[in-house]
Amino acid sequence: MDDMARLVAAEHIKELKARYFRFVDTKDWAGLRGLFCDHATLHYTDSNPDTGPQPVDQAMVFIGETLADAATIHHGHMPEIEILTSDTARAIWAMEDRVFWPEGSRNPYGLYQMQGWGHYHETYERHGEQWLIATLKLTRLRRLIELQPARAL
């Protein structure tokens, strides 16, 4: 690949990740699913450390159930994108997210709000003219949480 083709590929991957964040925050689950290869795996290491990478469709259920009634804000920064071949790439993205669940929410962790910082480690494949996420692993450097208020019995 020449330099121009690498730059174009990197820009397409940046757009892909921007859509990822927007689709999570707007709860466009079908749009989010469309960003991944059918064989993709996702690994959210802080959600359940005993669980390894999940197949994409299983991960979509987890994301949808966990964030269904939450207001979320996701930001990705400073991508380190490496174009490996004309059809494969990998990247590391610095990230910050904030998640707010309404009081009384039934989220699986009993959280009221969470703020986190870390990195997305991803690989990508190009299918036709479209870049898709093949693997996603989120690692956190720090996480602040606030639990749901205790309810009177």
Coordinates of C-alpha atoms in Angstrom, one line a residue, residues 30-136:
A30 CA -28.7 -2.4 14.9
G31 CA -26.2 0.2 13.7
L32 CA -23.7 -0.9 16.3
R33 CA -24.0 -4.5 15.3
G34 CA -23.3 -3.5 11.7
L35 CA -19.9 -2.2 12.6
F36 CA -18.6 -5.7 13.5
C37 CA -17.5 -8.7 11.4
D38 CA -19.8 -11.7 11.9
H39 CA -17.0 -13.6 13.6
A40 CA -16.0 -10.6 15.8
T41 CA -15.3 -10.9 19.5
L42 CA -15.6 -8.3 22.2
H43 CA -13.9 -8.3 25.6
Y44 CA -14.9 -5.8 28.3
T45 CA -12.3 -6.8 31.0
D46 CA -13.8 -4.8 33.9
S47 CA -17.4 -6.1 33.5
N48 CA -16.6 -9.6 34.4
P49 CA -12.9 -10.4 34.7
D50 CA -13.6 -14.2 34.7
T51 CA -15.3 -13.9 31.3
G52 CA -13.1 -13.8 28.2
P53 CA -13.9 -12.5 24.8
Q54 CA -17.6 -12.9 23.8
P55 CA -19.0 -13.5 20.3
V56 CA -20.4 -10.3 18.9
D57 CA -24.1 -11.3 19.1
Q58 CA -23.7 -12.4 22.7
A59 CA -21.9 -9.1 23.5
M60 CA -24.7 -7.1 21.8
V61 CA -27.2 -8.6 24.2
F62 CA -25.0 -7.7 27.2
I63 CA -24.5 -4.1 25.9
G64 CA -28.2 -3.6 25.2
E65 CA -29.3 -5.0 28.6
T66 CA -26.7 -3.2 30.6
L67 CA -27.2 0.2 28.9
A68 CA -30.9 0.0 28.1
D69 CA -32.0 2.8 30.5
A70 CA -28.6 4.5 31.0
A71 CA -27.5 7.8 29.6
T72 CA -24.0 7.3 28.2
I73 CA -21.2 9.5 27.0
H74 CA -18.2 7.9 25.2
H75 CA -15.1 9.6 23.9
G76 CA -12.2 8.1 22.0
H77 CA -9.0 10.0 21.6
M78 CA -5.5 9.8 20.0
P79 CA -5.8 6.7 17.9
E80 CA -2.6 4.7 17.2
I81 CA -3.6 3.1 13.9
E82 CA -1.4 0.6 12.1
I83 CA -2.4 -0.5 8.7
L84 CA -1.0 -4.1 8.4
T85 CA -2.2 -5.0 4.9
S86 CA -4.7 -3.6 2.4
D87 CA -7.4 -5.5 4.3
T88 CA -6.3 -5.6 8.0
A89 CA -5.4 -3.1 10.6
R90 CA -5.1 -2.6 14.4
A91 CA -5.4 0.3 16.7
I92 CA -5.3 1.5 20.3
W93 CA -7.6 4.3 21.3
A94 CA -7.5 6.2 24.6
M95 CA -11.0 6.5 26.0
E96 CA -13.2 8.0 28.6
D97 CA -16.8 7.1 29.3
R98 CA -19.5 8.2 31.7
V99 CA -22.6 6.2 32.4
F100 CA -25.6 7.3 34.4
W101 CA -28.4 5.0 35.3
P102 CA -31.7 6.3 36.7
E103 CA -32.5 5.8 40.3
G104 CA -34.1 2.4 40.8
S105 CA -32.5 1.1 37.6
R106 CA -32.3 -2.7 37.3
N107 CA -28.8 -2.6 35.8
P108 CA -26.9 -5.8 36.7
Y109 CA -24.3 -4.1 38.8
G110 CA -26.5 -1.9 41.0
L111 CA -24.7 1.2 39.8
Y112 CA -25.9 4.8 39.8
Q113 CA -23.1 6.2 37.8
M114 CA -19.6 5.3 36.5
Q115 CA -16.8 7.1 34.9
G116 CA -13.8 5.3 33.4
W117 CA -10.6 5.8 31.6
G118 CA -8.6 3.3 29.6
H119 CA -7.9 2.0 26.1
Y120 CA -9.7 0.1 23.4
H121 CA -7.4 -2.4 21.6
E122 CA -8.9 -3.4 18.3
T123 CA -8.3 -5.2 15.1
Y124 CA -10.1 -4.5 11.8
E125 CA -10.8 -6.2 8.5
R126 CA -11.9 -4.7 5.3
H127 CA -14.7 -6.4 3.5
G128 CA -15.2 -4.9 0.1
E129 CA -15.0 -1.1 0.7
Q130 CA -16.1 -1.3 4.3
W131 CA -13.8 -1.6 7.4
L132 CA -15.3 -3.6 10.3
I133 CA -14.2 -4.3 13.8
A134 CA -12.9 -7.9 14.1
T135 CA -11.8 -7.8 17.8
L136 CA -12.4 -5.3 20.6

